[in-house]
Amino acid sequence: LPTLSMGVAFTYLDPRFTTGLTTQQIQDVNARDLGFQDIVLPTGEIYPAEAFGYGGRLRVLVTDPNNRFDKVPGQPNWQASANATWSIGRGFGVLGNMQYIGDSWGNRIETLFIPGYTVANFGVTWDNEKTHVRLNVFNAFDEINFRGTNGGNPNMVSVMPDRRYELSLKLDF
C-alpha cells in the first residue's frame, strides 16, 4: 500500500539567549580589518596592510558591554528543513530532504560574512526481506556553500562538499 510521510522543522535562535554572559573576547584580526591601508612606495613596491600586524595577524581584546557583537560565530539565526518519504509499493521508495541554513558570521567582530544556503538531497530505495538497496544524491543542485564553526578557531570556515552519490547494499543473514 503506497504511503507518504512528511515532516517540516523551523528553528530561530535569538543571540540574546545563545551567547552567554561573556562581554570580552580575544579576537584574531588583520590590520586591514582595523583600517590600515596598503603603502605604495615611489619605486612601485607595495607593503600590504596585513604586514602591519605581528605575522600578519593581531590579537585584540574586544570589550562589548553593549552586546553589539552578540552573534555567535558560525551560528545562523534561522534554520529550516523539510523531509518526505514515499513508499511506492513492491519495496520501492523515494526520499527527499531540503535544508536551509541562514546567514551567519565567521567571527565575533563580524568581518567574515557567511551567506545562507539551501541544500537538497534525494534518494531511491528498494527493499525485500533480506536485500536492501539505496541510491542517494547529496547536494543534488551542486550548490557551493560554507559552514562556520562556533568553537576552536573563530575565523575557520569549512567549504562543504559538492554533489556526491552514494550506493549502498545491505544483506540480512
PDB file of N, CA and C in Angstrom, residues 15-16 18-19 25-30 32-34 57 60 62 64 66-77 103-114 149 154-155 157:
ATOM      1  N   PRO A  15      20.160  35.480  19.492  1.00  0.00           N
ATOM      2  CA  PRO A  15      21.508  35.581  20.066  1.00  0.00           C
ATOM      3  C   PRO A  15      21.513  36.089  21.501  1.00  0.00           C
ATOM      4  N   ARG A  16      20.481  36.775  21.930  1.00  0.00           N
ATOM      5  CA  ARG A  16      20.444  37.245  23.323  1.00  0.00           C
ATOM      6  C   ARG A  16      20.448  36.087  24.307  1.00  0.00           C
ATOM      7  N   THR A  18      21.687  32.855  23.357  1.00  0.00           N
ATOM      8  CA  THR A  18      22.626  31.803  22.965  1.00  0.00           C
ATOM      9  C   THR A  18      24.080  32.213  23.143  1.00  0.00           C
ATOM     10  N   THR A  19      24.372  33.470  23.485  1.00  0.00           N
ATOM     11  CA  THR A  19      25.758  33.913  23.575  1.00  0.00           C
ATOM     12  C   THR A  19      26.334  33.817  24.975  1.00  0.00           C
ATOM     13  N   GLN A  25      36.253  39.142  24.643  1.00  0.00           N
ATOM     14  CA  GLN A  25      36.754  38.003  23.886  1.00  0.00           C
ATOM     15  C   GLN A  25      38.030  38.419  23.193  1.00  0.00           C
ATOM     16  N   ILE A  26      39.027  37.540  23.177  1.00  0.00           N
ATOM     17  CA  ILE A  26      40.237  37.797  22.404  1.00  0.00           C
ATOM     18  C   ILE A  26      39.933  37.376  20.977  1.00  0.00           C
ATOM     19  N   GLN A  27      40.156  38.260  20.037  1.00  0.00           N
ATOM     20  CA  GLN A  27      39.766  38.035  18.651  1.00  0.00           C
ATOM     21  C   GLN A  27      40.969  38.232  17.731  1.00  0.00           C
ATOM     22  N   ASP A  28      41.179  37.322  16.785  1.00  0.00           N
ATOM     23  CA  ASP A  28      42.216  37.492  15.765  1.00  0.00           C
ATOM     24  C   ASP A  28      41.657  38.346  14.643  1.00  0.00           C
ATOM     25  N   VAL A  29      42.384  39.370  14.270  1.00  0.00           N
ATOM     26  CA  VAL A  29      42.014  40.213  13.136  1.00  0.00           C
ATOM     27  C   VAL A  29      43.285  40.539  12.386  1.00  0.00           C
ATOM     28  N   ASN A  30      43.145  41.036  11.165  1.00  0.00           N
ATOM     29  CA  ASN A  30      44.334  41.528  10.481  1.00  0.00           C
ATOM     30  C   ASN A  30      44.277  43.048  10.445  1.00  0.00           C
ATOM     31  N   ARG A  32      44.209  45.176   8.060  1.00  0.00           N
ATOM     32  CA  ARG A  32      43.238  45.745   7.119  1.00  0.00           C
ATOM     33  C   ARG A  32      41.854  45.860   7.776  1.00  0.00           C
ATOM     34  N   ASP A  33      41.483  44.852   8.617  1.00  0.00           N
ATOM     35  CA  ASP A  33      40.216  44.916   9.341  1.00  0.00           C
ATOM     36  C   ASP A  33      40.145  46.146  10.237  1.00  0.00           C
ATOM     37  N   LEU A  34      41.310  46.611  10.699  1.00  0.00           N
ATOM     38  CA  LEU A  34      41.359  47.767  11.599  1.00  0.00           C
ATOM     39  C   LEU A  34      41.527  49.087  10.872  1.00  0.00           C
ATOM     40  N   ARG A  57      48.868  39.016  11.615  1.00  0.00           N
ATOM     41  CA  ARG A  57      47.677  38.860  12.455  1.00  0.00           C
ATOM     42  C   ARG A  57      47.858  39.664  13.737  1.00  0.00           C
ATOM     43  N   VAL A  60      43.312  41.030  19.463  1.00  0.00           N
ATOM     44  CA  VAL A  60      42.654  42.191  20.027  1.00  0.00           C
ATOM     45  C   VAL A  60      41.655  41.715  21.078  1.00  0.00           C
ATOM     46  N   VAL A  62      38.354  42.292  22.615  1.00  0.00           N
ATOM     47  CA  VAL A  62      37.129  43.008  22.285  1.00  0.00           C
ATOM     48  C   VAL A  62      36.276  43.091  23.548  1.00  0.00           C
ATOM     49  N   ASP A  64      32.781  44.341  24.962  1.00  0.00           N
ATOM     50  CA  ASP A  64      31.488  44.593  24.327  1.00  0.00           C
ATOM     51  C   ASP A  64      30.388  44.712  25.382  1.00  0.00           C
ATOM     52  N   ASN A  66      27.864  46.621  25.547  1.00  0.00           N
ATOM     53  CA  ASN A  66      26.529  46.841  24.980  1.00  0.00           C
ATOM     54  C   ASN A  66      26.043  45.657  24.166  1.00  0.00           C
ATOM     55  N   ASN A  67      26.846  44.580  24.161  1.00  0.00           N
ATOM     56  CA  ASN A  67      26.489  43.359  23.431  1.00  0.00           C
ATOM     57  C   ASN A  67      26.250  43.626  21.953  1.00  0.00           C
ATOM     58  N   ARG A  68      27.042  44.528  21.367  1.00  0.00           N
ATOM     59  CA  ARG A  68      26.936  44.850  19.939  1.00  0.00           C
ATOM     60  C   ARG A  68      27.282  43.637  19.084  1.00  0.00           C
ATOM     61  N   PHE A  69      28.319  42.893  19.501  1.00  0.00           N
ATOM     62  CA  PHE A  69      28.761  41.716  18.748  1.00  0.00           C
ATOM     63  C   PHE A  69      28.177  40.472  19.406  1.00  0.00           C
ATOM     64  N   ASP A  70      26.851  40.380  19.407  1.00  0.00           N
ATOM     65  CA  ASP A  70      26.181  39.306  20.128  1.00  0.00           C
ATOM     66  C   ASP A  70      25.911  38.068  19.289  1.00  0.00           C
ATOM     67  N   LYS A  71      26.319  38.058  18.040  1.00  0.00           N
ATOM     68  CA  LYS A  71      26.075  36.900  17.175  1.00  0.00           C
ATOM     69  C   LYS A  71      27.156  35.840  17.429  1.00  0.00           C
ATOM     70  N   VAL A  72      26.742  34.622  17.639  1.00  0.00           N
ATOM     71  CA  VAL A  72      27.690  33.535  17.852  1.00  0.00           C
ATOM     72  C   VAL A  72      28.294  33.169  16.499  1.00  0.00           C
ATOM     73  N   PRO A  73      29.629  33.168  16.374  1.00  0.00           N
ATOM     74  CA  PRO A  73      30.241  32.812  15.086  1.00  0.00           C
ATOM     75  C   PRO A  73      29.791  31.436  14.614  1.00  0.00           C
ATOM     76  N   GLY A  74      29.420  31.360  13.343  1.00  0.00           N
ATOM     77  CA  GLY A  74      29.009  30.098  12.752  1.00  0.00           C
ATOM     78  C   GLY A  74      27.612  29.646  13.129  1.00  0.00           C
ATOM     79  N   GLN A  75      26.875  30.451  13.888  1.00  0.00           N
ATOM     80  CA  GLN A  75      25.539  30.066  14.353  1.00  0.00           C
ATOM     81  C   GLN A  75      24.488  30.933  13.661  1.00  0.00           C
ATOM     82  N   PRO A  76      23.838  30.433  12.607  1.00  0.00           N
ATOM     83  CA  PRO A  76      22.808  31.238  11.943  1.00  0.00           C
ATOM     84  C   PRO A  76      21.565  31.379  12.822  1.00  0.00           C
ATOM     85  N   ASN A  77      20.860  32.490  12.674  1.00  0.00           N
ATOM     86  CA  ASN A  77      19.623  32.677  13.435  1.00  0.00           C
ATOM     87  C   ASN A  77      18.521  31.747  12.928  1.00  0.00           C
ATOM     88  N   ASP A 103      22.127  33.061   7.033  1.00  0.00           N
ATOM     89  CA  ASP A 103      23.385  33.803   7.095  1.00  0.00           C
ATOM     90  C   ASP A 103      23.979  33.725   8.491  1.00  0.00           C
ATOM     91  N   SER A 104      25.317  33.790   8.559  1.00  0.00           N
ATOM     92  CA  SER A 104      25.988  33.853   9.857  1.00  0.00           C
ATOM     93  C   SER A 104      27.306  34.597   9.682  1.00  0.00           C
ATOM     94  N   TRP A 105      28.003  34.771  10.777  1.00  0.00           N
ATOM     95  CA  TRP A 105      29.307  35.432  10.763  1.00  0.00           C
ATOM     96  C   TRP A 105      30.372  34.404  11.094  1.00  0.00           C
ATOM     97  N   GLY A 106      31.543  34.548  10.486  1.00  0.00           N
ATOM     98  CA  GLY A 106      32.651  33.634  10.744  1.00  0.00           C
ATOM     99  C   GLY A 106      33.469  34.023  11.956  1.00  0.00           C
ATOM    100  N   ASN A 107      33.251  35.223  12.506  1.00  0.00           N
ATOM    101  CA  ASN A 107      33.976  35.632  13.706  1.00  0.00           C
ATOM    102  C   ASN A 107      33.112  36.589  14.518  1.00  0.00           C
ATOM    103  N   ARG A 108      33.504  36.810  15.734  1.00  0.00           N
ATOM    104  CA  ARG A 108      32.703  37.601  16.662  1.00  0.00           C
ATOM    105  C   ARG A 108      32.585  39.065  16.251  1.00  0.00           C
ATOM    106  N   ILE A 109      33.631  39.652  15.643  1.00  0.00           N
ATOM    107  CA  ILE A 109      33.578  41.075  15.305  1.00  0.00           C
ATOM    108  C   ILE A 109      32.993  41.321  13.917  1.00  0.00           C
ATOM    109  N   GLU A 110      32.379  40.310  13.350  1.00  0.00           N
ATOM    110  CA  GLU A 110      31.565  40.420  12.134  1.00  0.00           C
ATOM    111  C   GLU A 110      32.306  41.011  10.941  1.00  0.00           C
ATOM    112  N   THR A 111      33.515  40.484  10.679  1.00  0.00           N
ATOM    113  CA  THR A 111      34.257  40.880   9.474  1.00  0.00           C
ATOM    114  C   THR A 111      34.249  39.777   8.423  1.00  0.00           C
ATOM    115  N   LEU A 112      33.813  38.562   8.775  1.00  0.00           N
ATOM    116  CA  LEU A 112      33.788  37.433   7.843  1.00  0.00           C
ATOM    117  C   LEU A 112      32.348  36.945   7.723  1.00  0.00           C
ATOM    118  N   PHE A 113      31.665  37.351   6.638  1.00  0.00           N
ATOM    119  CA  PHE A 113      30.255  37.026   6.413  1.00  0.00           C
ATOM    120  C   PHE A 113      30.127  35.670   5.732  1.00  0.00           C
ATOM    121  N   ILE A 114      29.240  34.816   6.232  1.00  0.00           N
ATOM    122  CA  ILE A 114      28.969  33.505   5.629  1.00  0.00           C
ATOM    123  C   ILE A 114      27.528  33.532   5.121  1.00  0.00           C
ATOM    124  N   THR A 149      32.316  27.730  12.159  1.00  0.00           N
ATOM    125  CA  THR A 149      32.454  26.939  13.376  1.00  0.00           C
ATOM    126  C   THR A 149      32.166  27.836  14.568  1.00  0.00           C
ATOM    127  N   PRO A 154      37.828  30.896  15.700  1.00  0.00           N
ATOM    128  CA  PRO A 154      36.614  31.611  15.311  1.00  0.00           C
ATOM    129  C   PRO A 154      36.629  32.106  13.872  1.00  0.00           C
ATOM    130  N   ASN A 155      37.776  32.070  13.195  1.00  0.00           N
ATOM    131  CA  ASN A 155      37.835  32.516  11.802  1.00  0.00           C
ATOM    132  C   ASN A 155      37.807  31.346  10.821  1.00  0.00           C
ATOM    133  N   VAL A 157      36.333  28.547   8.466  1.00  0.00           N
ATOM    134  CA  VAL A 157      35.126  28.280   7.696  1.00  0.00           C
ATOM    135  C   VAL A 157      35.399  27.048   6.841  1.00  0.00           C
TER     136      VAL A 157
END
